Coordinates of C-alpha atoms in Angstrom, one line a residue:
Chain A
X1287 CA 22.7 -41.8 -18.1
X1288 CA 26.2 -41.7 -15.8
X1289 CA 25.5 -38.2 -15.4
X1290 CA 21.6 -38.6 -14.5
X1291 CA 22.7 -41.6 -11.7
X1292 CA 25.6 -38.5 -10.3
X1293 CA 23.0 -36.1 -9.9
X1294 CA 20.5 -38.1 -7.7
X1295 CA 23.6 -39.3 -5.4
X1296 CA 23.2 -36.7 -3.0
X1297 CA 18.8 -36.8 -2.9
X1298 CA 19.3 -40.7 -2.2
X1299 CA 21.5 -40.5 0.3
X1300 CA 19.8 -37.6 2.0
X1301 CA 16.9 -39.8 1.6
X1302 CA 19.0 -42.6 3.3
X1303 CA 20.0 -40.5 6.5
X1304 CA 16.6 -39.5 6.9
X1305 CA 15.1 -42.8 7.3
X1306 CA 18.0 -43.9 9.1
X1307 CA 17.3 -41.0 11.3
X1308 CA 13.8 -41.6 11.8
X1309 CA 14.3 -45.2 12.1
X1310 CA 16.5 -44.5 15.6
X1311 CA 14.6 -41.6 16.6
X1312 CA 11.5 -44.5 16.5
X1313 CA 13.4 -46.8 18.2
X1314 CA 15.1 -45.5 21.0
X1315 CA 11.6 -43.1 22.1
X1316 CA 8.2 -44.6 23.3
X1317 CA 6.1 -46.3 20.7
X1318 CA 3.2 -44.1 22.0
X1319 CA 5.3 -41.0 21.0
X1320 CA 6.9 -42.3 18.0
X1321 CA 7.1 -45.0 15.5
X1322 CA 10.1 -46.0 13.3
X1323 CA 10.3 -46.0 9.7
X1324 CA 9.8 -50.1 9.5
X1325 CA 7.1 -49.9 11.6
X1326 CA 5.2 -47.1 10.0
X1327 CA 5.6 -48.8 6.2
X1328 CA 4.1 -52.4 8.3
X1329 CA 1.3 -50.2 9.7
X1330 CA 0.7 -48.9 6.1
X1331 CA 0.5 -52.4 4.7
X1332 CA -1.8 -53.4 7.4
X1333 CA -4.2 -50.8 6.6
X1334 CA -4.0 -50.9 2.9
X1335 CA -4.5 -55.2 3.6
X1336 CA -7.9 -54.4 5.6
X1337 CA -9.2 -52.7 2.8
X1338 CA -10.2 -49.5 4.9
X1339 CA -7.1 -47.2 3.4
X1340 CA -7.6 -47.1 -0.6
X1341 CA -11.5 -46.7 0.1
X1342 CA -10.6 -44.0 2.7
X1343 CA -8.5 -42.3 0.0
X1344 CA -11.1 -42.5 -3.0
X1345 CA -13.5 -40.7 -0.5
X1346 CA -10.8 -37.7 0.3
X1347 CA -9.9 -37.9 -3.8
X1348 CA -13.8 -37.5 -5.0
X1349 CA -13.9 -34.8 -2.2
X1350 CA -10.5 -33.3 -3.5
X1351 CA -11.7 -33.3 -7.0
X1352 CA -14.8 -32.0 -6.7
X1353 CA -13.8 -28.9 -4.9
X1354 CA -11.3 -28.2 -7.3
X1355 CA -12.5 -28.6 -10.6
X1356 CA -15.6 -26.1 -9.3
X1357 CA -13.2 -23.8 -7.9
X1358 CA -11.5 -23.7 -11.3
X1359 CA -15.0 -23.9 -13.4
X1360 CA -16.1 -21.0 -11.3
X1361 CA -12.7 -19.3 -11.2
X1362 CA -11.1 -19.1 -14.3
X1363 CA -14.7 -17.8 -16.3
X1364 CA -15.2 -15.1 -13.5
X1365 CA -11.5 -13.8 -13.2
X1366 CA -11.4 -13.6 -16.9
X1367 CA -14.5 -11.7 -17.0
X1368 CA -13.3 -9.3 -14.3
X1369 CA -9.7 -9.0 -16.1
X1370 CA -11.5 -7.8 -19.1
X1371 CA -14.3 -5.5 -17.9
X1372 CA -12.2 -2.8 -15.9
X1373 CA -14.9 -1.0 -14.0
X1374 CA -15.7 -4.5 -12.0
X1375 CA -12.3 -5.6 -11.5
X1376 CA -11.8 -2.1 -9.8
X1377 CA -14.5 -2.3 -7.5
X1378 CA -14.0 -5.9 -6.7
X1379 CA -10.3 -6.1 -5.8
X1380 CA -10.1 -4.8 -2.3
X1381 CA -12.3 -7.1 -1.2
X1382 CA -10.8 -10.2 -3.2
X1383 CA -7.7 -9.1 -1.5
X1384 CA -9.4 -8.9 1.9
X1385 CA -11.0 -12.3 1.5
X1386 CA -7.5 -13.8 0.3
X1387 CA -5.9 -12.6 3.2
X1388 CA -8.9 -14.2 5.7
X1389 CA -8.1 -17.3 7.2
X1390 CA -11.0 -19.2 6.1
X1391 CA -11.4 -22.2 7.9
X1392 CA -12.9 -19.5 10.6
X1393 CA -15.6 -20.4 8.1
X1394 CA -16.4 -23.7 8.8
X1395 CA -18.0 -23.7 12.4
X1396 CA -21.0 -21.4 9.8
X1397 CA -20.9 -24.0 7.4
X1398 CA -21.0 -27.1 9.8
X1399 CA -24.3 -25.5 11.8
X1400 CA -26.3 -24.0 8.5
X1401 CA -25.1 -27.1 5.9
X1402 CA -24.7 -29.9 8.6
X1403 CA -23.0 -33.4 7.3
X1404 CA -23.5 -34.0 4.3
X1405 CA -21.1 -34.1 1.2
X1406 CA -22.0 -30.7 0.0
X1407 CA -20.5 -28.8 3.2
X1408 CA -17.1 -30.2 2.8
X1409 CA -17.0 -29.5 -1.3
X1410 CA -17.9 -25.9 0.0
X1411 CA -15.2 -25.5 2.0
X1412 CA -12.8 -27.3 -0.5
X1413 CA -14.0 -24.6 -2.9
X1414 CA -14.0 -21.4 -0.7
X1415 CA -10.1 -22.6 -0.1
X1416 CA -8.8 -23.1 -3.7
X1417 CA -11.6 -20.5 -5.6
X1418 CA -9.8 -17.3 -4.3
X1419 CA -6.5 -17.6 -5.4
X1420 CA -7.5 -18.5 -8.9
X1421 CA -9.7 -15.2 -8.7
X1422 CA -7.1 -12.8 -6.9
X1423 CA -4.1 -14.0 -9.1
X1424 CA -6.3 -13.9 -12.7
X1425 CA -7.4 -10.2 -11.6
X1426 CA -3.3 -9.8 -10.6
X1427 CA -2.6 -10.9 -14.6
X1428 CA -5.2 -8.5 -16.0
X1429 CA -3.9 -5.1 -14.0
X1430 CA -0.6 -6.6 -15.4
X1431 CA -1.8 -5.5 -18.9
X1432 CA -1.4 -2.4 -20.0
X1433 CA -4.0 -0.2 -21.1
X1434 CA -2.1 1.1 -24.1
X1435 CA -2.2 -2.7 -25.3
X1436 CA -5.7 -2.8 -25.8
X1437 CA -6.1 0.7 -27.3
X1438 CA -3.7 -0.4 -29.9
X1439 CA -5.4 -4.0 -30.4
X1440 CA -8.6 -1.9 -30.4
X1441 CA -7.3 0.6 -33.3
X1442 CA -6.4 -2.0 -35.5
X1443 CA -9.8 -2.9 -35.0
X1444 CA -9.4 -6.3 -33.3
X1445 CA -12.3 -8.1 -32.8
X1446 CA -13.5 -9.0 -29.1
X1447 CA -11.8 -12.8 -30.6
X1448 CA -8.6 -11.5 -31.7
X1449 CA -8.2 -9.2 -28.5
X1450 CA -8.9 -12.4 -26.5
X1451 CA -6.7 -14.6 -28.0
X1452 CA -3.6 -12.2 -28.7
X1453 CA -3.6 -9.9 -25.7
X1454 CA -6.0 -11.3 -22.9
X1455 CA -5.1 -14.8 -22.8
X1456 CA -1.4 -14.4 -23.2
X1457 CA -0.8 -12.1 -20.2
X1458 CA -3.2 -13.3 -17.4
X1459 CA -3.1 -17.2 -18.2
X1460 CA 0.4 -17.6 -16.6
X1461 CA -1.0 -15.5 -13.5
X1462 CA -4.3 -17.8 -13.4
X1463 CA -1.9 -20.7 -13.6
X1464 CA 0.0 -19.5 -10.8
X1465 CA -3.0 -19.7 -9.2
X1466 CA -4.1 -22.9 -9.8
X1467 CA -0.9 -24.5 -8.3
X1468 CA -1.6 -22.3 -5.1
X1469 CA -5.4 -23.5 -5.1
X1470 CA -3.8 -27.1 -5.6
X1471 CA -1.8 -26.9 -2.3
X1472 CA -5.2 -24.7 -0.2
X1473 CA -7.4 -27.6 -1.8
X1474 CA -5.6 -30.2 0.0
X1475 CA -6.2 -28.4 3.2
X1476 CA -9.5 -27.3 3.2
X1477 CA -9.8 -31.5 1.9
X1478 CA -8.4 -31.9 5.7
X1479 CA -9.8 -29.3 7.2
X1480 CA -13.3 -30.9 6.1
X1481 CA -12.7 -34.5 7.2
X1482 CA -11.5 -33.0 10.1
X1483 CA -14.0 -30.7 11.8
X1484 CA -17.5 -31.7 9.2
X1485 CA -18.5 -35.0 8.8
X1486 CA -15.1 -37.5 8.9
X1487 CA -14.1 -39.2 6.5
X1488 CA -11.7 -39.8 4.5
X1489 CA -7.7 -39.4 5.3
X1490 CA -9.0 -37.1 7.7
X1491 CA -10.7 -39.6 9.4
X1492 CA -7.9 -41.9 9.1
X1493 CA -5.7 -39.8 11.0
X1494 CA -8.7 -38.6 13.5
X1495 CA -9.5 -42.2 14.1
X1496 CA -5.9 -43.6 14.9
X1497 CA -5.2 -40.8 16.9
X1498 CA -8.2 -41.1 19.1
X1499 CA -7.3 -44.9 19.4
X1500 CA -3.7 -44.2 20.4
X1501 CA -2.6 -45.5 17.1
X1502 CA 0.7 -43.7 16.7
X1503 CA 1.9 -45.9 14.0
X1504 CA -1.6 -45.3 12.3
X1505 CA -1.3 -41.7 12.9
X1506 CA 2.4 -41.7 11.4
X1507 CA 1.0 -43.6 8.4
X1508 CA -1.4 -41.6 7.2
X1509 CA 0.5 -38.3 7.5
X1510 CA 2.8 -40.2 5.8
X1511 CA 0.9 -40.8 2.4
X1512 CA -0.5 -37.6 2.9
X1513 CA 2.6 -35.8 3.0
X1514 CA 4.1 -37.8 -0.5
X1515 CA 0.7 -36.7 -2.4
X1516 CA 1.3 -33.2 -0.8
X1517 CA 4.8 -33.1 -2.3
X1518 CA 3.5 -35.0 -5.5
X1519 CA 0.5 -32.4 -6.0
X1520 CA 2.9 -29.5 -5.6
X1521 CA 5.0 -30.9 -8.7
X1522 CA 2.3 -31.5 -10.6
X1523 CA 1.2 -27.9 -9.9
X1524 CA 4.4 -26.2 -10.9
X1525 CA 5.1 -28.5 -14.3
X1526 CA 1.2 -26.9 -14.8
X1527 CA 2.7 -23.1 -13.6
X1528 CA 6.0 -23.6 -16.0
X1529 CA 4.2 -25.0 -18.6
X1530 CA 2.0 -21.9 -19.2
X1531 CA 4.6 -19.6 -18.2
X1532 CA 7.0 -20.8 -20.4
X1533 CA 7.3 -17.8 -22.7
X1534 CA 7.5 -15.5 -19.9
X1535 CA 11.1 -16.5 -19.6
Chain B
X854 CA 19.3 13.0 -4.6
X855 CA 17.1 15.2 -7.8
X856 CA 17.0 11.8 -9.3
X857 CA 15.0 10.4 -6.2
X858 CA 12.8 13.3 -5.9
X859 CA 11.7 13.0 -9.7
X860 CA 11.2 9.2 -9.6
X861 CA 9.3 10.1 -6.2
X862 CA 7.0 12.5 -7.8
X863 CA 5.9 11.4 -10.7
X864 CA 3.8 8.2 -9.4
X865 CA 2.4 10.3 -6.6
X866 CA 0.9 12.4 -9.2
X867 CA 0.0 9.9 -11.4
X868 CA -1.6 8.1 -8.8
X869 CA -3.7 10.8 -7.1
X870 CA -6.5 11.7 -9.5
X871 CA -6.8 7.7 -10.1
X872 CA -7.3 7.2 -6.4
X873 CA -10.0 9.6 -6.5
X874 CA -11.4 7.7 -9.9
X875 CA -11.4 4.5 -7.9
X876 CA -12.8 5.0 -4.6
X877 CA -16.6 5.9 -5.7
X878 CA -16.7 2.4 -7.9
X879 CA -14.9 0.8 -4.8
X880 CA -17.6 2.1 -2.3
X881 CA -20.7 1.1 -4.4
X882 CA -19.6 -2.3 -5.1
X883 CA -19.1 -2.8 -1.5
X884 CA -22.1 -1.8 -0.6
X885 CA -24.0 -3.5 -3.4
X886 CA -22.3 -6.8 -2.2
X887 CA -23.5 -6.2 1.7
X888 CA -27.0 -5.7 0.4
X889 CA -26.7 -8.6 -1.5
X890 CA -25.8 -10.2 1.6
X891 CA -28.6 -8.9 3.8
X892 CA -31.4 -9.7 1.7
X893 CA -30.3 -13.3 0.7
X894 CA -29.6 -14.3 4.2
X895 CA -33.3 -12.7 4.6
X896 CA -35.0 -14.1 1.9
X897 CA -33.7 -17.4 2.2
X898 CA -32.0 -18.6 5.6
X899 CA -32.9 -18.7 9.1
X900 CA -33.3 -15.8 11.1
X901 CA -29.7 -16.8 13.6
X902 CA -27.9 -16.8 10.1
X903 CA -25.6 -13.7 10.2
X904 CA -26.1 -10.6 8.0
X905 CA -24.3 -7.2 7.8
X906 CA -27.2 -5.4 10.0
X907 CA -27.6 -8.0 12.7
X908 CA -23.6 -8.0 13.6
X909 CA -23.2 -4.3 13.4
X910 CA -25.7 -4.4 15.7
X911 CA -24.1 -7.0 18.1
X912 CA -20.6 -5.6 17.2
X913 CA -20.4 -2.9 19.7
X914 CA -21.6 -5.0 22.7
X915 CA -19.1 -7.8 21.1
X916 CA -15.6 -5.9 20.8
X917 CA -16.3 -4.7 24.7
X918 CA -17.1 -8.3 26.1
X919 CA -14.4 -9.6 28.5
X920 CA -14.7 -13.2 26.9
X921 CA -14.0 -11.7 23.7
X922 CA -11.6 -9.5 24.3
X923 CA -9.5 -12.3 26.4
X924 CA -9.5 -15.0 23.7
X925 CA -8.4 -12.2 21.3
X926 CA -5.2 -11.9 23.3
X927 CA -4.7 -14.9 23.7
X928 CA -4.9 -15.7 20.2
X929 CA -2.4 -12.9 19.2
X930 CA -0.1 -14.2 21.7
X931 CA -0.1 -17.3 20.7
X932 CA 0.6 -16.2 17.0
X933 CA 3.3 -13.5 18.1
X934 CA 5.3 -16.5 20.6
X935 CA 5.3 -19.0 17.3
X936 CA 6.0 -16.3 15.2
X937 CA 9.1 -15.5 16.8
X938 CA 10.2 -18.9 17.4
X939 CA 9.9 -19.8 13.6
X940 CA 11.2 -16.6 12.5
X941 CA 14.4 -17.3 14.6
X942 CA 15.2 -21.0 13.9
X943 CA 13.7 -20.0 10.3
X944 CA 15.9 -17.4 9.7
X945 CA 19.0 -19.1 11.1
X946 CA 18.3 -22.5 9.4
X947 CA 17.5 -20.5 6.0
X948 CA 20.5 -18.6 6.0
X949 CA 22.9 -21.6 6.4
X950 CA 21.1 -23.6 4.0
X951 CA 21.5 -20.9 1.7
X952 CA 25.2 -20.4 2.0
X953 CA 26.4 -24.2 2.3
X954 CA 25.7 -26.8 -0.4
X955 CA 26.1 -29.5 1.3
X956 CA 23.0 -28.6 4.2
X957 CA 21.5 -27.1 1.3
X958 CA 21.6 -30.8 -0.6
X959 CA 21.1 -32.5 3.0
X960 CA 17.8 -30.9 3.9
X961 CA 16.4 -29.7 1.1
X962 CA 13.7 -32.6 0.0
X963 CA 12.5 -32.5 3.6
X964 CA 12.1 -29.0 4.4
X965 CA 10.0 -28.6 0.8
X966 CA 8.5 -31.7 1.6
X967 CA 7.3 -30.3 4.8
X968 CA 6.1 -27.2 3.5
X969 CA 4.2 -28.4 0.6
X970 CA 2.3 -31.0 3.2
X971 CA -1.0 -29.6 4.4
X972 CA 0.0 -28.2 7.4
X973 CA -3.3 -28.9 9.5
X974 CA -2.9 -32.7 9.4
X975 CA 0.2 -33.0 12.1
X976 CA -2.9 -31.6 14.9
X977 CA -3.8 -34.9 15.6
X978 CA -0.3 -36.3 16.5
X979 CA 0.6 -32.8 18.0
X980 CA -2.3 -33.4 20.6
X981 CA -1.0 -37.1 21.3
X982 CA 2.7 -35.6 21.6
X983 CA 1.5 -32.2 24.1
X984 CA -1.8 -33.1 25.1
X985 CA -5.2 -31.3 24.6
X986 CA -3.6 -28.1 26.0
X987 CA -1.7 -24.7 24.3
X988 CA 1.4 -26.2 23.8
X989 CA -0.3 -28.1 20.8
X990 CA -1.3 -25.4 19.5
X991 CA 2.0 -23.2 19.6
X992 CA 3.6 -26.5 18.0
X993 CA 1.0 -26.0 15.2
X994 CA 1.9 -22.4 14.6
X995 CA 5.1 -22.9 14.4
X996 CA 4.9 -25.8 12.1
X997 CA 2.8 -23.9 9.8
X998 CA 5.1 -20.7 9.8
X999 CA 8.7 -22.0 9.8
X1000 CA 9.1 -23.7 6.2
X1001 CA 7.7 -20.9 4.4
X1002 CA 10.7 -18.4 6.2
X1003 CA 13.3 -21.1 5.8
X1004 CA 12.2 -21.3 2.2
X1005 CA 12.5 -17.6 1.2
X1006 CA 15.7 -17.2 3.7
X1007 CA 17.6 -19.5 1.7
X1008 CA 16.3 -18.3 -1.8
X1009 CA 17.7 -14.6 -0.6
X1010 CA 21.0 -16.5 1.1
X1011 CA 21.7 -17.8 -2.4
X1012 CA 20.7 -14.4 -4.4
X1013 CA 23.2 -12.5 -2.6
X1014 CA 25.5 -10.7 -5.1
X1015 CA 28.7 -12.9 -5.1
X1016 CA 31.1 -9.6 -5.5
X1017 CA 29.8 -8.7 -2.1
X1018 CA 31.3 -11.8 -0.7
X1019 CA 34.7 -11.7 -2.5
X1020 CA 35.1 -8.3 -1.1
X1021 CA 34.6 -9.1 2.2
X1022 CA 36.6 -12.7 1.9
X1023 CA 39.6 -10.2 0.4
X1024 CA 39.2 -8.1 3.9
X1025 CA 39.2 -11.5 5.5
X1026 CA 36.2 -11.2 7.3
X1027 CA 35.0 -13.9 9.2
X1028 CA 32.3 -16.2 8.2
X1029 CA 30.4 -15.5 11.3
X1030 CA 30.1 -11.4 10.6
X1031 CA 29.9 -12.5 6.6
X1032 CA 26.7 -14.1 7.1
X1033 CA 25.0 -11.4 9.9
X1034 CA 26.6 -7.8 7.9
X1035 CA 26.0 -8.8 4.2
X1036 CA 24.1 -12.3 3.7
X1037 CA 20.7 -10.9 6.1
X1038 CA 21.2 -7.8 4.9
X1039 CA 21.0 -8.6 1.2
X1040 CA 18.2 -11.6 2.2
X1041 CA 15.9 -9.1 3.9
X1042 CA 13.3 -8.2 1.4
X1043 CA 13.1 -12.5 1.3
X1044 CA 12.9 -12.5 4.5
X1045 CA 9.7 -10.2 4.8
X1046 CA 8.0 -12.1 1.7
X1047 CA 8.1 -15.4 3.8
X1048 CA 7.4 -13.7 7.0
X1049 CA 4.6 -11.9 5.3
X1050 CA 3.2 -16.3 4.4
X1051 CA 4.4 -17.1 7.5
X1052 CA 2.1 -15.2 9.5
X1053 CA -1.2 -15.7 7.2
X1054 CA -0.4 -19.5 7.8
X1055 CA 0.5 -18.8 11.7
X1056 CA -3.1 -17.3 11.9
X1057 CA -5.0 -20.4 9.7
X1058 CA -2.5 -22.6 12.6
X1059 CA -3.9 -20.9 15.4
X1060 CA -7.3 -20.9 14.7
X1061 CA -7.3 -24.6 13.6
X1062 CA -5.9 -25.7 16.8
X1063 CA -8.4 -23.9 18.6
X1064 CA -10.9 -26.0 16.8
X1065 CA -9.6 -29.2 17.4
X1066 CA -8.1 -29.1 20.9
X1067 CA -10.6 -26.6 22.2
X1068 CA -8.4 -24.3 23.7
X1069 CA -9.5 -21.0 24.4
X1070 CA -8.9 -18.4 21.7
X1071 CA -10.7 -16.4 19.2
X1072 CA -11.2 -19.8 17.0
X1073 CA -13.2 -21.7 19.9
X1074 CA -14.9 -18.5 20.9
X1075 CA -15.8 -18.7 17.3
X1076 CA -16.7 -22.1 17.0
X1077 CA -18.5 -22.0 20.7
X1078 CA -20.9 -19.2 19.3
X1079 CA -21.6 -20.9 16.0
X1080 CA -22.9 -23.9 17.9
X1081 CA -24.8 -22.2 20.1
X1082 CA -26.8 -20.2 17.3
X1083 CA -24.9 -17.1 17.7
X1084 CA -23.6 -16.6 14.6
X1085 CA -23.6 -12.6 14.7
X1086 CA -21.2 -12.8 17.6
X1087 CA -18.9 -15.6 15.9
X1088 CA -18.7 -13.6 13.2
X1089 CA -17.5 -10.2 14.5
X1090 CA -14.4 -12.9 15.4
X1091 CA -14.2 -13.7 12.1
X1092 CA -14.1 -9.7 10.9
X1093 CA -11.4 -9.3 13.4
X1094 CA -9.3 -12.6 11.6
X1095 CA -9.6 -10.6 8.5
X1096 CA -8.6 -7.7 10.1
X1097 CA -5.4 -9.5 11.4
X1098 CA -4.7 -11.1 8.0
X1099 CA -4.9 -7.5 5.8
X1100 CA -2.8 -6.0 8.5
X1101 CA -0.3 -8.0 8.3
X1102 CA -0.4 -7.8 4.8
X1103 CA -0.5 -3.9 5.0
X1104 CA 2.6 -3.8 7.5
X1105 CA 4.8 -6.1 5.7
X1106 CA 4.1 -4.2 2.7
X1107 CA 4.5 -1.1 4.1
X1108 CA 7.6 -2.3 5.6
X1109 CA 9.5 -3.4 2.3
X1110 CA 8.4 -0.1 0.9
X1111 CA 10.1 2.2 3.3
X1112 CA 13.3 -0.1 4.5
X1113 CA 14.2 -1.8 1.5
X1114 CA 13.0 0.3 -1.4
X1115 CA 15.8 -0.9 -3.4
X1116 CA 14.1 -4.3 -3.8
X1117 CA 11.3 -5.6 -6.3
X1118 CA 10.6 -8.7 -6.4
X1119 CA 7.5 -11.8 -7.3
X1120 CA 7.4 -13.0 -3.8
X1121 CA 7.3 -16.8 -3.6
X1122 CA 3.9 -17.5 -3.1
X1123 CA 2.7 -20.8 -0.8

């Protein structure tokens, strides 16, 4: 316990100075430019009080959510499928890897003037963000397999099951988790990217709104809680990464 | 120097009748998937909806256009001038952080913190701060590029082989030539592995600015011809995003390969 309270000494205090820093850096400038640390927590309270932030939030969640989960319901099934049947895989990597290294939110401007406002735009382009690295990483996991593996599996004569579950699964799943955590971190910004530039709403809109308004402390707030569930989502994604990596190590 | 040429060799022949095995399967999928393309967008959406046909068709009158060809530039400017600025401060930051645990503990929470927030979300206050003009969106690129280099830096910074710096400490080197003749050295294949992120996220910066502050670039040429029906032309922009990302790719990768090819290593990934 001693020990534990030592160890987070020096993230507190870092902590400390960088409020403190903000705090004066707040103060002593503009308020249109920038607002302190006090001000940006009232700011927060006044916007979780009128009842518009935790509704805004539930909007960008259910939009978050639903991109993801059909990124990884689409993802995982068709990376497995081209780890395991080689001939696809082949003829399909170079242009995973070209679409992985696209920026897609060049996307969007097609998806606004063919899909227009609705919900189903924005879950799109949630999707197109986190579905690719799922795909390229899986397909990574199975080239990481060697052939020799499966010849031996298949001499024994393993089943399609066995071959699955002792060969298959083993060696891609920590490269599909990999994935996962880096779909977590694209889903959040195709999520913004969305509220942003399709319909608003949302976070997005939050920030959109305040800065339109000359809201700086609104506009410091909502980067603010969108910056903690940034850093929280990232831990979650990497206790998910280690957890399935674990006996890579 | 036999030992090179064997280790050399072997893969190369390995690797040539597979290349050969690969390509044919490569092709036909590609094409499959652009026929795919063109009869879906046929059969089902409306005739400005782009297909492969249509913007082969428009690409040569495209890639020539004046507009075009300035909002390129000024794109790729754009990305090379924050590149360089967050490669710099990146680099330098990184490396100290690396090498003394005390900034190391000071800033590290922030500058993961910062990285792992969605870059695109600081536009808005960016345009309050520099206006609705390019300054924004050189702000933008180099937000989205610098945490990813100062994250790799320091991993390399901290990687380096601690006999290295005992040597040099025992021919009393200074810190100054300590950190610029062995701790970049040694951090260099780190170095192009966040540069390599960097400049995928530089590009994604660029473009996203463009949207929102409608500055001109290939991202509001893009967006201007979408809204206007064109989507062939928008989307000969988009090919030549692409084209930028997998080069970047290629020349990092190339790059590692012929001036470091005494490193391997999993890249961190964003």
């Amino acid at each position: 316990m001693q020990t534990s309270i030592r160890r987070y000494v020096p993230f507190w205090l870092s902590l400390a100075v960088g409020i403190a820093l903000w705090e004066v850096a707040g103060r002593s400038t503009s308020a249109a430019f920038m607002v302190p640390f006090s001000a940006t927590l009232v700011r927060l309270w006044e916007l979780i009080v009128a009842g518009e932030f935790l509704g805004q939030l539930a909007e960008s969640a259910k939009l978050f959510f639903t991109g993801f989960v059909l990124a990884l319901v689409v993802g995982i099934p068709l990376g497995m499928l081209l780890a395991r049947v080689r001939a696809l895989r082949i003829g399909i990597e170079p242009y995973l890897m070209l679409i992985y290294a696209t920026p897609l939110v060049a996307l969007i401007p097609f998806i606004l003037s063919m899909m227009g406002f609705g919900f189903a735009p924005k879950v799109l382009v949630v999707f197109l963000f986190a579905v690719f690295p799922v795909l390229y990483n899986t397909v990574e996991g199975a080239r990481s397999i060697k052939p020799e593996m499966i010849e031996v599996a298949h001499s024994f004569r393993s089943g399609e099951w066995a071959l699955w579950r002792e060969v298959m699964l083993p060696y891609t799943l920590p490269y599909t988790m990999t994935g996962v955590r880096q779909a977590i971190g694209r889903a959040l910004v195709g999520m913004v990217a969305a509220e942003f530039f399709l319909s608003s709403t949302g976070l997005g809109q939050l920030i959109m709104g305040a800065s339109q308004n000359f809201d700086t402390g609104g506009v410091f707030a909502s980067i603010f809680v969108i910056g903690l569930i940034g850093v929280g989502l990232m831990r979650v994604g990497l206790m998910i990464e280690r957890h399935f990596a674990r006996w890579r190590q | 120097m036999a030992d090179a040429a064997i280790t050399a060799t072997v893969p190369a022949a390995r690797a040539a009748p597979a290349a050969r095995g690969v390509l044919v399967p490569r092709l036909i999928t590609g094409l499959a998937l652009l026929l795919i393309w063109e009869v879906a967008v046929r059969l089902l959406a409306p005739a400005y909806v782009a297909k492969p046909t249509t913007v082969l068709m428009v690409a040569p009158h495209v890639l020539t256009d004046p507009v075009f060809l300035r909002a390129t530039g000024n794109t790729l400017a754009a990305v090379a001038e924050g590149l360089a600025v967050a490669l710099v401060f990146g680099t330098v930051i990184g490396l100290l952080m690396g090498r003394s645990a005390a900034l190391e503990k000071a800033i590290r929470h922030y500058v993961n913190g910062f990285y792992a927030m969605p870059m695109i979300v600081v536009l808005p206050l960016f345009s309050l701060w520099f206006g609705y003009s390019a300054s924004t969106r050189i702000a933008t690129i180099i937000f989205a590029a610098i945490f990813s280099i100062i994250v790799n830096v320091a991993d390399g910074a901290r990687s380096v082989p601690r006999e290295f710096l005992e040597v040099a400490r025992s021919f009393r080197s200074s810190r100054l030539r300590m950190m610029l003749n062995i701790v970049l050295p040694s951090s260099m294949p780190y170095l192009l592995a966040g540069f390599r992120l960097a400049a995928g996220r530089a590009l994604i910066g660029a473009v996203v600015a463009e949207f929102f502050i409608s500055v001109g670039g290939l991202g509001y040429y893009i967006l201007y011809n979408s809204r206007s029906y064109h989507h062939n032309e928008a989307f000969v922009g988009v090919l030549l995003l692409a084209a930028f990302g997998v080069s970047f790719e290629v020349l990092v990768q190339a790059a590692t390969r012929r001036f470091l090819p005494w490193y391997r290593r999993d890249e961190k990934a964003d």
